Every structure is written in structure tokens, then in C-alpha cells.
CSV table of C-alpha atoms and ligand atoms in Angstrom, one decimal:
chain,number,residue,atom,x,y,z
A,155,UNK,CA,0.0,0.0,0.0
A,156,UNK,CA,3.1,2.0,-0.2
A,157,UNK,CA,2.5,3.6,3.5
A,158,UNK,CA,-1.1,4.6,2.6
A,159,UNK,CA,-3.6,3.7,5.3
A,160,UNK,CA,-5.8,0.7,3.8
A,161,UNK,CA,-9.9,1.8,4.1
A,162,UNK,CA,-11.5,-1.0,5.3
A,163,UNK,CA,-15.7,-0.9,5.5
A,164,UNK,CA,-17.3,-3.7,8.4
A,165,UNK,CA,-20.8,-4.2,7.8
A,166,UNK,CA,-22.3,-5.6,11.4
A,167,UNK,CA,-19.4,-3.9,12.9
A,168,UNK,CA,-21.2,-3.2,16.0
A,169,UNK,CA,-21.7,-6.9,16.9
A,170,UNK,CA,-20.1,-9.3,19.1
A,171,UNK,CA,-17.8,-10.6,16.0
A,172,UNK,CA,-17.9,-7.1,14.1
A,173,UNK,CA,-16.5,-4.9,17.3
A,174,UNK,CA,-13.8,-7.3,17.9
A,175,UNK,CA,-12.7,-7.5,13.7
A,176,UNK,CA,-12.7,-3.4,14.5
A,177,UNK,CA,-10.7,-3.3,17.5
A,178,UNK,CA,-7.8,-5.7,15.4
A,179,UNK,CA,-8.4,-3.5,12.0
A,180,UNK,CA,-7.6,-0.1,14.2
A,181,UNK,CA,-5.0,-2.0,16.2
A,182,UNK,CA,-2.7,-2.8,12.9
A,183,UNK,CA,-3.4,0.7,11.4
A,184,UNK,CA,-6.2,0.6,9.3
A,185,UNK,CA,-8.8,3.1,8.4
A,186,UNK,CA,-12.0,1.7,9.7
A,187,UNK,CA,-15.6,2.6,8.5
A,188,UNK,CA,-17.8,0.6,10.6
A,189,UNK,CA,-21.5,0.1,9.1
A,190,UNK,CA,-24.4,-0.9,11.6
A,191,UNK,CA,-28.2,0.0,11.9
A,192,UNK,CA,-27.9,-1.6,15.8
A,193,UNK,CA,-30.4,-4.6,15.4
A,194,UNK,CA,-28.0,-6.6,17.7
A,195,UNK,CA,-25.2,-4.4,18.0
A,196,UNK,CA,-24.5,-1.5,20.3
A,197,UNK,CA,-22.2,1.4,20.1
A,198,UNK,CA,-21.0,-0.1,23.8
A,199,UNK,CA,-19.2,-3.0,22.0
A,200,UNK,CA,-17.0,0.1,19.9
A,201,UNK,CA,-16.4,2.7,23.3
A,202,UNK,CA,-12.9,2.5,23.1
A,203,UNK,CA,-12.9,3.1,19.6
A,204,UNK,CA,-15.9,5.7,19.5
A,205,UNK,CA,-12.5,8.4,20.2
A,206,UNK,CA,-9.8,7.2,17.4
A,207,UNK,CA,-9.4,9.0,14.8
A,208,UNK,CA,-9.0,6.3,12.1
A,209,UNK,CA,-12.4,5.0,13.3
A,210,UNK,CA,-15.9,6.1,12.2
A,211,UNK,CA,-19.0,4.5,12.7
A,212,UNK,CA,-22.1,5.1,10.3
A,213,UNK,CA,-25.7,4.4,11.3
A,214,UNK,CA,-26.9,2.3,8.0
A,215,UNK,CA,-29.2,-0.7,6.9
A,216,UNK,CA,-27.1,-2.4,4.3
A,217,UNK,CA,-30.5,-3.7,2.8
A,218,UNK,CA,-29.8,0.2,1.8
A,219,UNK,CA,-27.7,1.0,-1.2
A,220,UNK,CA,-24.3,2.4,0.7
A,221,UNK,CA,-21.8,4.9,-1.3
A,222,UNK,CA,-18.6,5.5,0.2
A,223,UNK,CA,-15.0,5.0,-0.8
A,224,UNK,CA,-12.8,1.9,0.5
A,225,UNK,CA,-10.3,-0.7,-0.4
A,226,UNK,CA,-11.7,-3.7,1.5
A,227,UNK,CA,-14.9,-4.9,2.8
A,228,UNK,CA,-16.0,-7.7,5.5
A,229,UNK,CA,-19.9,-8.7,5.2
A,230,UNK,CA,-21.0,-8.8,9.0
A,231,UNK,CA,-24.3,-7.3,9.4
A,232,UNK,CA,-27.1,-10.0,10.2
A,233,UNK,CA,-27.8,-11.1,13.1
A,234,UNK,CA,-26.5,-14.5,14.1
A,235,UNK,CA,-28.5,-16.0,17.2
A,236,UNK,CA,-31.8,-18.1,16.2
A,237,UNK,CA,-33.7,-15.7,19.4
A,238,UNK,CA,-32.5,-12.5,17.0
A,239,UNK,CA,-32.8,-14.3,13.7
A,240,UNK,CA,-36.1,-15.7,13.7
A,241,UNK,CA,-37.8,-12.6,15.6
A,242,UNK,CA,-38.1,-10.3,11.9
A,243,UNK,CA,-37.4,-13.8,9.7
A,244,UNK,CA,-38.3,-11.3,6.6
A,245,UNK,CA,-36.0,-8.7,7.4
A,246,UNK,CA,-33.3,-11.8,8.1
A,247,UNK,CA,-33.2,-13.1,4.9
A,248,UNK,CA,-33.6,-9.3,3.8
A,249,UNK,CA,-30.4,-8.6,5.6
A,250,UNK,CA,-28.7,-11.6,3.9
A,251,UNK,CA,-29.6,-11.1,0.4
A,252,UNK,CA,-30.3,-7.7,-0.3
A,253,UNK,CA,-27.3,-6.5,2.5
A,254,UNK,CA,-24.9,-9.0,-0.2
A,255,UNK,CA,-26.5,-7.3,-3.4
A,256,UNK,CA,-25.6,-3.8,-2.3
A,257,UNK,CA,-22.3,-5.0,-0.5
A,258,UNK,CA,-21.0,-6.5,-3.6
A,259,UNK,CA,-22.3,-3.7,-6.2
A,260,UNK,CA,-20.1,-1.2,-3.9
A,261,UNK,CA,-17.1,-3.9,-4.2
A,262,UNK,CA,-17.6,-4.0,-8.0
A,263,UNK,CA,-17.6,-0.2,-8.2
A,264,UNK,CA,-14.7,-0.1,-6.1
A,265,UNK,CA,-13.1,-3.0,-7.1
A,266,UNK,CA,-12.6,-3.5,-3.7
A,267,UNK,CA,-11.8,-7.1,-1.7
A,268,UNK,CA,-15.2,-8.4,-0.3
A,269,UNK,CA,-15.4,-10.8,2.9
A,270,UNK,CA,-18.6,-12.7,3.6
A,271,UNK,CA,-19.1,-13.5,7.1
A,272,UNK,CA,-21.1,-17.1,6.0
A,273,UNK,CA,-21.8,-19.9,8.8
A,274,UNK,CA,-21.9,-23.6,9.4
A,275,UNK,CA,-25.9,-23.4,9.1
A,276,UNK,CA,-25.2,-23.7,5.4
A,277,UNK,CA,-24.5,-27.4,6.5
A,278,UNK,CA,-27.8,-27.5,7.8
A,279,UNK,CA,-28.1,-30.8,10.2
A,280,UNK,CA,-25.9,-32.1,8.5
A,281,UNK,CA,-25.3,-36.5,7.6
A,282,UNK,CA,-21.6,-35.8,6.8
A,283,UNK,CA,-19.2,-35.6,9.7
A,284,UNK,CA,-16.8,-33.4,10.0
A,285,UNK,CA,-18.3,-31.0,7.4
A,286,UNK,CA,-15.8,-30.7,4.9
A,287,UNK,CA,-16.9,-27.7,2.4
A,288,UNK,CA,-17.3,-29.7,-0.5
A,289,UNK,CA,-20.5,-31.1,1.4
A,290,UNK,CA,-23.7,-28.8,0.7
A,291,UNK,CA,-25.9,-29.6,3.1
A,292,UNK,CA,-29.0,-30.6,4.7
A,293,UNK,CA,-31.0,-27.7,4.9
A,294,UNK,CA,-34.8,-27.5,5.7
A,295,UNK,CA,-35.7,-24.7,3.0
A,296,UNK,CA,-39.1,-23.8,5.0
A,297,UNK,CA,-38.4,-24.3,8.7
A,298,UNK,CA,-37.6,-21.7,11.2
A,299,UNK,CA,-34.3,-21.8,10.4
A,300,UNK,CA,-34.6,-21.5,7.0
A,301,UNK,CA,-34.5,-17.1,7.2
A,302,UNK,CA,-31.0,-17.7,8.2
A,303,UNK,CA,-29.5,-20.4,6.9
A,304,UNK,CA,-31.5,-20.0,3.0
A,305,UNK,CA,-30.6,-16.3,3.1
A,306,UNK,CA,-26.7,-17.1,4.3
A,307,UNK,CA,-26.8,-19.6,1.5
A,308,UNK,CA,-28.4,-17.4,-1.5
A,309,UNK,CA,-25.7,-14.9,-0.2
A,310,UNK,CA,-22.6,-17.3,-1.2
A,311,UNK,CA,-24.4,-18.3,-4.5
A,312,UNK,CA,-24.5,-14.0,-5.1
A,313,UNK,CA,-21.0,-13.8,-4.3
A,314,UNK,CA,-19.3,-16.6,-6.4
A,315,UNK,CA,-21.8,-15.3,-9.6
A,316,UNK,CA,-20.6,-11.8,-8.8
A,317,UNK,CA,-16.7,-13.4,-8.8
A,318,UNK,CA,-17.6,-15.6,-12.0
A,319,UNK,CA,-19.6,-12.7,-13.9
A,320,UNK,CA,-17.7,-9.5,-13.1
A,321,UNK,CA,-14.7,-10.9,-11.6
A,322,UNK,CA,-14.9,-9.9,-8.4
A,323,UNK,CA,-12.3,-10.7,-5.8
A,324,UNK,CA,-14.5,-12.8,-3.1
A,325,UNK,CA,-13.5,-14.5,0.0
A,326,UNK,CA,-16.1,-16.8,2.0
A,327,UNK,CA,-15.7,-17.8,5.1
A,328,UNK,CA,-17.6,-20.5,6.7
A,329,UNK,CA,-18.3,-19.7,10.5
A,330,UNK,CA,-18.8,-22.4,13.0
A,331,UNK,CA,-20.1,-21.3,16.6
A,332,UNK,CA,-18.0,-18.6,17.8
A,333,UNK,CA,-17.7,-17.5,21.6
A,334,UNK,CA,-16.3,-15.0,24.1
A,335,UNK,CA,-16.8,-11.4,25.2
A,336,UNK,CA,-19.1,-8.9,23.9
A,337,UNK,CA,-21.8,-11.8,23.3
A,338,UNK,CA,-25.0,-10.8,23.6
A,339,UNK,CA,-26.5,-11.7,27.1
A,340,UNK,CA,-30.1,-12.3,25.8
A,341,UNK,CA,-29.3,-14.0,23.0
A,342,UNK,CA,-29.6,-17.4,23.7
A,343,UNK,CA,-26.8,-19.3,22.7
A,344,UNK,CA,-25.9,-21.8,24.4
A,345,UNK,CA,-22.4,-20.3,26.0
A,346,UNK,CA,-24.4,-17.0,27.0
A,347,UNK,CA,-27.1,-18.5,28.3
A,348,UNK,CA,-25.2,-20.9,30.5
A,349,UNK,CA,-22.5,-18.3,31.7
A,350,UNK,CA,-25.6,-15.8,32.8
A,351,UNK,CA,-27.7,-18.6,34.6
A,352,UNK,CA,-24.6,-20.2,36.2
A,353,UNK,CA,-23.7,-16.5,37.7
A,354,UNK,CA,-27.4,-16.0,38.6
A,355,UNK,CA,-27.6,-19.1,40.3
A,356,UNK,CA,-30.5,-20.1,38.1
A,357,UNK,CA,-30.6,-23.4,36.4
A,358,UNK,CA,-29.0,-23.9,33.6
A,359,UNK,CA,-31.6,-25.2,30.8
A,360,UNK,CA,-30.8,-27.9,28.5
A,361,UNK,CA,-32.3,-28.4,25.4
A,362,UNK,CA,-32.7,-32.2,24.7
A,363,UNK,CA,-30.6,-34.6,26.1
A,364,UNK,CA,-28.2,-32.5,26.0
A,365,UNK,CA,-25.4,-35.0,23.9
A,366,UNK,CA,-26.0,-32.9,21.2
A,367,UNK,CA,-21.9,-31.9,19.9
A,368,UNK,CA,-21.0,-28.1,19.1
A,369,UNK,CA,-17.4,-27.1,18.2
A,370,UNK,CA,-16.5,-23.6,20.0
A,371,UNK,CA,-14.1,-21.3,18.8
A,372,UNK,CA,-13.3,-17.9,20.6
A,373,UNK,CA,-13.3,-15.0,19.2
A,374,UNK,CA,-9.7,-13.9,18.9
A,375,UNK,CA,-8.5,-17.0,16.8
A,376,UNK,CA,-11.8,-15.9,14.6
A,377,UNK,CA,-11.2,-12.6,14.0
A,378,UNK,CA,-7.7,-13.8,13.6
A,379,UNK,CA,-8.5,-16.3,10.5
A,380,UNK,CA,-10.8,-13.7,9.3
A,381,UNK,CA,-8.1,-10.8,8.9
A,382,UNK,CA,-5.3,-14.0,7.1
A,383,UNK,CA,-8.3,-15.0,4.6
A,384,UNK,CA,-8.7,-11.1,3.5
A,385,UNK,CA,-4.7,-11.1,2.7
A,386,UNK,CA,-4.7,-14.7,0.7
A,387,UNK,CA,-4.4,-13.9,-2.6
A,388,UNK,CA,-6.8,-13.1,-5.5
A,389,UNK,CA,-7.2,-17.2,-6.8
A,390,UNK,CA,-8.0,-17.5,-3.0
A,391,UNK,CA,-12.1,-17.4,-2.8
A,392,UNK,CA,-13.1,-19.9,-0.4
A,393,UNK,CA,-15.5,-21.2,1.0
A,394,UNK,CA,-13.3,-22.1,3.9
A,395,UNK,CA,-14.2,-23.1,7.0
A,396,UNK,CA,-13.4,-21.9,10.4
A,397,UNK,CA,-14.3,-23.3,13.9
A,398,UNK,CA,-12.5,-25.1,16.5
A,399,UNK,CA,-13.1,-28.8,15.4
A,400,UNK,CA,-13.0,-30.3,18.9
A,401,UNK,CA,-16.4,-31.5,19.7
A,402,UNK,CA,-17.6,-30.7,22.9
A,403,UNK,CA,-21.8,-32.1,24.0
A,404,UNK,CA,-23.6,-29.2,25.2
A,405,UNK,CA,-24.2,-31.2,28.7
A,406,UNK,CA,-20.4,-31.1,28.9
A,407,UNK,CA,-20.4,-27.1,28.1
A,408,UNK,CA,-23.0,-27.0,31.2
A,409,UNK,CA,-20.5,-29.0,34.0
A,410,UNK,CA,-17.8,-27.1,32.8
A,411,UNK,CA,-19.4,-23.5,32.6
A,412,UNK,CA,-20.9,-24.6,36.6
A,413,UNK,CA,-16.9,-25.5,38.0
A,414,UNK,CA,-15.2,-22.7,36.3
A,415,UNK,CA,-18.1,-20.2,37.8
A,416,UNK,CA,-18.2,-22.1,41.2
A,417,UNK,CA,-21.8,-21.7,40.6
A,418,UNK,CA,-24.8,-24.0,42.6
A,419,UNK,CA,-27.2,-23.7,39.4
A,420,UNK,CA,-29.3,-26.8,38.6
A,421,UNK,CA,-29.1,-28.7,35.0
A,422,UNK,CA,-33.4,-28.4,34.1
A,423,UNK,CA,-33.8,-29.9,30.6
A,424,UNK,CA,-36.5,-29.1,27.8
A,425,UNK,CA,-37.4,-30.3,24.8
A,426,UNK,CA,-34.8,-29.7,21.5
A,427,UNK,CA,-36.1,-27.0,18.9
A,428,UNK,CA,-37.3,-28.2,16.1
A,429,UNK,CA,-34.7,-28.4,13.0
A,430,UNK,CA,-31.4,-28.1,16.2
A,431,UNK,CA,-28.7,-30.2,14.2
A,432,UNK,CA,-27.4,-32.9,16.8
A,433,UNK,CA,-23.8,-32.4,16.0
A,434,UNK,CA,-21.6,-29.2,13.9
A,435,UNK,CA,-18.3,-29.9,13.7
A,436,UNK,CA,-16.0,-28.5,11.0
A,437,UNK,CA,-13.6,-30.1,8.8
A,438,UNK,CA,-10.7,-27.6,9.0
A,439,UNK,CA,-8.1,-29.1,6.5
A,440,UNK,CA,-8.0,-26.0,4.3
A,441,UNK,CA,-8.1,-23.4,6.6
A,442,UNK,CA,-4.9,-25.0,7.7
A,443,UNK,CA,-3.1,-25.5,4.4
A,444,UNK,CA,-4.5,-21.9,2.8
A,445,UNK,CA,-4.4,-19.8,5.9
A,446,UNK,CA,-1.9,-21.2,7.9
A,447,UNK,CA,-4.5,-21.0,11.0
A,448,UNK,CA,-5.7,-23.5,13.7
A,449,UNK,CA,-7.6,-22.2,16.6
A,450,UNK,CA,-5.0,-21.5,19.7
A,451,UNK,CA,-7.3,-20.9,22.7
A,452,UNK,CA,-8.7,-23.3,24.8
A,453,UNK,CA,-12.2,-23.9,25.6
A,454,UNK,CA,-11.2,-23.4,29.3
A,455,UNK,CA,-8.7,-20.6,29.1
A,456,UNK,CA,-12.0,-19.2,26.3
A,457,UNK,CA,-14.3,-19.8,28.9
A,458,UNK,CA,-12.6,-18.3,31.9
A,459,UNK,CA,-12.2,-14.7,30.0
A,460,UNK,CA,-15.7,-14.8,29.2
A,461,UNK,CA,-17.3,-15.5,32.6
A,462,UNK,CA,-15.0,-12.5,33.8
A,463,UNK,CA,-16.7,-10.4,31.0
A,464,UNK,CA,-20.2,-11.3,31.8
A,465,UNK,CA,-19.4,-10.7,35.7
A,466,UNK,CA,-18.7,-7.1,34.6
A,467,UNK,CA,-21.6,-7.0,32.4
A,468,UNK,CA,-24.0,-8.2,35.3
A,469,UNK,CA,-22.4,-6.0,37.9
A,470,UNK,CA,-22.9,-3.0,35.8
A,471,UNK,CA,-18.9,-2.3,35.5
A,472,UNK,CA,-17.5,-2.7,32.5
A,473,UNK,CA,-18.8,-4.1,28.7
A,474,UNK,CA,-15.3,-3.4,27.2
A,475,UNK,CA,-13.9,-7.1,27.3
A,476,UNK,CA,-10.5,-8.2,28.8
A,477,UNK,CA,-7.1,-8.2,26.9
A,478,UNK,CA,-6.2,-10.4,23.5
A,479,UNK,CA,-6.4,-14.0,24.3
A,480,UNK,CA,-4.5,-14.8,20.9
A,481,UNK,CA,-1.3,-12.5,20.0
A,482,UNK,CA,-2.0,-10.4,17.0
B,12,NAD,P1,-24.2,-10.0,16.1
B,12,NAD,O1,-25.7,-10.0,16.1
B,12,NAD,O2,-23.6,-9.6,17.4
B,12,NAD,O3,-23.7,-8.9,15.0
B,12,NAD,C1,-24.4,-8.7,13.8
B,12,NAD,C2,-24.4,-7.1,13.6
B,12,NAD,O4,-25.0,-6.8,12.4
B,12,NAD,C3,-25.1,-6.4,14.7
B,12,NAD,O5,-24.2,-5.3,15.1
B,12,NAD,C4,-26.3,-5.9,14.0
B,12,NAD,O6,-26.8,-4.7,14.6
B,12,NAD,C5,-25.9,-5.7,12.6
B,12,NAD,N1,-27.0,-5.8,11.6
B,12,NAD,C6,-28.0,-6.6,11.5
B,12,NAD,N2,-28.8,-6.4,10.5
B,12,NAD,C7,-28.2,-5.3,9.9
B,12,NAD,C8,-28.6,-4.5,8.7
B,12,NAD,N3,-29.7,-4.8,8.0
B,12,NAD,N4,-27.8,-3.4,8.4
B,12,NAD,C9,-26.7,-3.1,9.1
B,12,NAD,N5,-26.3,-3.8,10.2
B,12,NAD,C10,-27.1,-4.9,10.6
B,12,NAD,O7,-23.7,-11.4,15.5
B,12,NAD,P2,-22.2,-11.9,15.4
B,12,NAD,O8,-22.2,-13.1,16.2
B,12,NAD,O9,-21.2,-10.9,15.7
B,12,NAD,O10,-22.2,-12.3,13.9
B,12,NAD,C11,-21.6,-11.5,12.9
B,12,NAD,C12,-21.6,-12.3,11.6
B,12,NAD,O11,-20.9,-13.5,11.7
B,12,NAD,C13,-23.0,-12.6,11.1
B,12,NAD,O12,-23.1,-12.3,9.7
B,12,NAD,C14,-23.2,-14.0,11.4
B,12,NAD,O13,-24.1,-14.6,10.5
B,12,NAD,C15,-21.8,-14.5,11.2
B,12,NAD,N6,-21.6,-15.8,12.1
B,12,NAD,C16,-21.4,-15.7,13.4
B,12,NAD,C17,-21.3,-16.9,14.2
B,12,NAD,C18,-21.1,-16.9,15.6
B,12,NAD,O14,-21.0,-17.9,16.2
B,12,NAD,N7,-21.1,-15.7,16.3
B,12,NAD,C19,-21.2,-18.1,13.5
B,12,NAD,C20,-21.4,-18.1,12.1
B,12,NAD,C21,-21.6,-17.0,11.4
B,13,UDP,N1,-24.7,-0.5,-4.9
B,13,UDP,C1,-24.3,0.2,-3.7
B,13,UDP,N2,-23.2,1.0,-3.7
B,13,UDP,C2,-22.4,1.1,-4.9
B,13,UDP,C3,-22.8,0.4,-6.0
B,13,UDP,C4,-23.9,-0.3,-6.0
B,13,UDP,O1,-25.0,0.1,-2.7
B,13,UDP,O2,-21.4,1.8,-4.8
B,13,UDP,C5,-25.9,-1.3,-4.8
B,13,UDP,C6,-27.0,-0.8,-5.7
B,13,UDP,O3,-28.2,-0.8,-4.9
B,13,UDP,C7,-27.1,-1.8,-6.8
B,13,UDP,C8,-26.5,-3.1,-6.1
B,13,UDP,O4,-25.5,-2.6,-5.3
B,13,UDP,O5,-28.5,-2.1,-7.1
B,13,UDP,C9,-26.0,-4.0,-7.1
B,13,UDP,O6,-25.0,-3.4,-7.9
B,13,UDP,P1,-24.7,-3.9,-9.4
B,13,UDP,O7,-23.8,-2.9,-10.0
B,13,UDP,O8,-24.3,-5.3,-9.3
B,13,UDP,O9,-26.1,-3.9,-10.2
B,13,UDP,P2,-27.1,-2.8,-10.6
B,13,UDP,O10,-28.4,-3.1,-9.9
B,13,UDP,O11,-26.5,-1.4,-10.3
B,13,UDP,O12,-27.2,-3.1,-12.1
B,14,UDP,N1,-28.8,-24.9,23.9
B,14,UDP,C1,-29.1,-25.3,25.1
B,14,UDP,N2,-29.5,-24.4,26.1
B,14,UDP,C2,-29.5,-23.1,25.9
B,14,UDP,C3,-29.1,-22.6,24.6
B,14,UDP,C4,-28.8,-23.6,23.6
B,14,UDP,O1,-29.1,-26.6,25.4
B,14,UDP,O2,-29.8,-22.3,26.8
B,14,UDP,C5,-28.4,-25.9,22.8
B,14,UDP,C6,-29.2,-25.7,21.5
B,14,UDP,O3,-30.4,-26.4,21.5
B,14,UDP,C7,-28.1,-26.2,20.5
B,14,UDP,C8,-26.8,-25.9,21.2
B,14,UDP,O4,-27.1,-25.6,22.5
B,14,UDP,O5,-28.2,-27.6,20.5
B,14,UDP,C9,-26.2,-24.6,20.5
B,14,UDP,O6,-27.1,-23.6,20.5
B,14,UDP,P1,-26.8,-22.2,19.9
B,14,UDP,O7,-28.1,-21.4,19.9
B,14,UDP,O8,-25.8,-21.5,20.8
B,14,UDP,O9,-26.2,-22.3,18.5
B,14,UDP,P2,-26.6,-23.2,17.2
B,14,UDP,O10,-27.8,-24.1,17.5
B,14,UDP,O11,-27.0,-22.1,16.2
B,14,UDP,O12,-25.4,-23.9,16.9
């Protein structure tokens, strides 16, 4: 870039994932615009960036045509727990579609690098295990899932026909569940809503039998592989995917969440949501040869920072989130 800052637009950047991508970007010396119509997100997640110069934050739906001038774009904005997701299902799959349409008709003016934020619910519940990403899924096109997942989906098959058609430079990531500070408390995933009721004291609520497998990744090695799959080369599109592939059943999340919080809470269990895929585990071969990235950070170590985040949030201290977890 011969010493000139790089402009770099995050849709969603007001999010859990988003704020974090924007703390890294400003960290390194970028020019952040940060894009957000705070369905999810809140300028709280960005206070200590709400003063840098090299950041500026824009109130915008990306369903919106955006014009503005920048070098690289990552495709955040939608939000990302089923709660948040299926409560406007329209303006969901609104988000998805539309939000990539305008997203990638501002990259093809620019000729700017676009990122899409994608997500293991492409997989669906998926028959293949680990998902590699030649597998396409088991999707349910009409279930209450289907906002999220079809609209996530629809937004891949927009970006590789805008990267086939007007040769656009594209990267996909695929997301698998992502954890740690600046979650949402309300939000209802399952690492949330277990840290919250385990510092509360009240029981800790089990969907199913609770043998059902998630793989969790915190959110520093994410925004990590996120930042080394914008710098791969041109011929580098994706989809990759990204996730911690050790499985962990959600019953096991539960003990662990009550000894690391010392907490009394109960286990109560309820019945599983309809179309809840039993395990999501990603195949993670390529983001090691292409990216050179494999998540560092333990699901303890993970855990411990963000119990001490959430005891801050529910004390009414701080929302700013501890230190790195993973060097830059
Ligand atoms: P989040 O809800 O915290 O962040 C999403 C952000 O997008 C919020 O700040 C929200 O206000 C904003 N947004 C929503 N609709 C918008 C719109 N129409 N216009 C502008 N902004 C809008 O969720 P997150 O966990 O940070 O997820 C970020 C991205 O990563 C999402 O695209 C999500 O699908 C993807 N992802 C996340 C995970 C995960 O485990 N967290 C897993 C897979 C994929
Ligand atoms: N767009 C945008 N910013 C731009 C350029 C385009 O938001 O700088 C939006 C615009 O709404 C457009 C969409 O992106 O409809 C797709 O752009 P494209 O050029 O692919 O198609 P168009 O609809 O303009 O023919
Ligand atoms: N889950 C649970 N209790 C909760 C929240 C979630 O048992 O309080 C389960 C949920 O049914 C699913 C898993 O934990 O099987 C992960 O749920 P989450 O909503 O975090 O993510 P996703 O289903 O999208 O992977």
C-alpha cells in the first residue's frame, strides 16, 4: 500500500464478532468505517474506539444502497442467534440477500476485496461428519431456520456469480459457533445463556438430552483467520471453514461452565427445537493449508475470560472485554 492507510468498511461492525474485527483492524493501522443499523449491535461494543481518529461509525441498513469509498470490505451485518434471527425472519433473509447485493455492487464499483461472514448453518443438520466444504448440506428450505441459513446460502451463491460474472475478488468464510466477550447476554446461545444462569444461580436449561456436539471457537483466533483469509491472494475465494473442530456435548459445556463459575445452578432440561442439528463440527483441512490457521485458545482458558466479562456486564462495570487472548 506504499505507507497509505488501507480503508476497510465492516458491515455488522457493532456486533459481538464485528466490534472485535474493528478493534484488530484499528490495532494494525487501518482506516475503519464501521457500518451498523444496531439490530444486535451496540455502540458499547466500539467505546474505546468511538474516540480514534481512524475509526468512524455510520448508522446504516445495508438492505440500503451504501456509497462510500474503501479498499476492502468484511460482510458482518445480520444477526447470528436463532432468538434475534427468527424474531423479523423477513427482514433476516432481507439482511442476507439484499445486505450481499448492495455489498458486492459497492465492491464491484470499487473494485474493492469483499469478505462474507457465511456460517456452518449452510450445513444445515448435517449426515456428513466433519463437514468438509465440499458437502452442501442438509437444509430444511421452509423451517424456522430457513430465514437464516437460505438467506446465508443465497448470499454465497451472489458472491461466487458476482466473482464468475464481473470478476470480483471474493472470500467466503464459513463460521462455525463462535464464543467469548461482547456476546449478547439475551441472545440465547448456548455459552451466553449458561455463563448468565450459572452466575445468577439459576438453572442452567438444557435443550434435549443435551449429547447434542457443538465445536467452539473464541473470538480472537476468529477474528484472527478472518483478517489471514482477506490477505490470501486473488485465486483465494473460499469457502473455507473456520471453527474449533474439537467436539464438545452441550451437557459437557454446562458442567464445565458450573466448576469454572463455582456456581450451585441446577441442570433443568426441555425439549430440543425443532430443525437443532445434533452435532456441527468442521472439517478444518484447508483453513490450515491456505491460511496457515488453527484455533489456539482453549475452551477453558475461552471460557474463563468470558465468565469474567459477563461478571462485569451483570455487575454493571464494564462491557469493554479483557485483553487479547490470541497475540496479533
Ligand atoms: P451480532 O448479532 O452480534 O452482530 C451482527 C451485527 O449486524 C449487529 O451489530 C447488528 O446490529 C448488525 N446488523 C444486523 N442487520 C443489519 C442490517 N440490516 N444493516 C446493518 N447492520 C445490521 O452477531 P455476530 O455473532 O457478531 O455475527 C456476525 C456475523 O458472523 C453474522 O453475519 C453471522 O451470521 C456470522 N456468524 C457468526 C457466528 C457466531 O458464532 N457468532 C457463526 C457463524 C456466522
Ligand atoms: N450499490 C451500492 N453501492 C455502490 C454500487 C452499488 O450500494 O457503490 C448497490 C445498488 O443498490 C445496486 C446493487 O448494489 O443495485 C448491485 O449493484 P450492481 O452494480 O451489481 O447492479 P445494478 O443493480 O446497479 O445493475
Ligand atoms: N442450547 C441449550 N441451552 C441453551 C441454549 C442452547 O441446550 O440455553 C443448545 C441448543 O439447543 C443447541 C446448542 O445448545 O443444540 C447450541 O445452540 P446455539 O443457539 O448456541 O447455537 P446453534 O444451534 O446455532 O449452533
Amino acid at each position: 500500500m506504499g505507507g497509505v492507510r488501507r480503508r476497510v468498511l465492516v458491515t455488522g461492525g457493532a456486533g459481538f464478532l464485528g466490534s472485535h474485527l474493528c478493534d484488530r483492524l484499528i490495532a494494525r493501522g487501518d482506516d475503519v468505517l464501521c457500518v451498523d443499523n444496531f439490530y444486535t449491535g451496540t455502540k458499547d461494543n466500539l467505546a474505546a474506539l468511538l474516540a480514534v481518529p481512524t475509526f468512524e461509525l455510520m448508522r446504516h441498513d445495508v438492505t440500503f444502497p451504501l456509497y462510500v469509498e474503501v479498499d476492502e470490505i468484511y460482510n458482518l451485518a445480520c444477526p447470528a442467534s436463532p432468538i434475534h434471527y427468527q424474531y423479523d425472519p423477513v427482514q433476516t433473509t432481507k439482511t442476507s440477500v439484499h445486505g450481499a447485493i448492495n455489498m458486492l455492487g459497492l465492491a464491484k464499483r470499487l473494485k474493492a476485496k469483499i469478505l462474507q461472514a457465511s456460517t456452518s448453518e449452510v450445513y444445515g443438520d448435517p449426515s456428513v461428519h466433519p463437514q468438509p466444504e465440499e458437502y452442501w448440506g442438509n437444509v430444511n428450505p421452509i423451517g424456522p431456520r430457513a430465514c437464516y441459513d437460505e438467506g446465508k446460502r443465497c448470499a454465497e451463491t451472489l458472491f461466487f456469480d458476482y466473482h464468475r460474472q464481473h470478476r470480483l475478488r471474493i472470500k467466503v468464510l464459513r463460521i462455525f459457533n463462535t464464543y467469548g466477550p461482547r456476546m449478547h447476554p439475551n441472545d440465547g446461545r448456548v455459552v451466553s445463556n449458561f455463563i448468565v444462569a450459572a452466575l445468577r444461580g439459576e438453572p442452567i436449561t438444557i435443550y434435549g438430552d443435551g449429547r447434542q456436539t457443538r465445536s467452539f471457537c473464541h473470538v480472537d483466533d476468529m477474528v484472527e483467520a478472518m483478517i489471514r483469509m482477506m490477505d490470501t491472494g486473488d485465486d483465494v475465494t473460499g469457502p473455507i471453514n473456520v471453527g474449533n473442530p474439537m467436539r464438545t456435548p452441550v451437557a459437557e459445556l454446562a458442567e464445565l461452565v458450573i466448576e469454572l463459575t463455582g456456581s450451585r445452578s441446577s441442570l433443568a432440561f426441555q425439549p430440543l427445537p425443532e430443525d437443532d442439528p445434533m452435532q456441527r463440527c468442521p472439517d478444518i483441512t484447508k483453513a490450515r493449508r491456505i491460511l496457515d490457521w488453527a484455533p489456539t485458545v482453549g475452551l477453558r482458558r475461552g471460557l474463563e475470560a468470558t465468565i469474567a466479562y459477563f461478571e462485569g456486564v451483570l455487575s454493571g462495570a464494564s462491557s469493554a472485554g479483557g485483553p487479547p487472548l490470541r497475540p496479533a
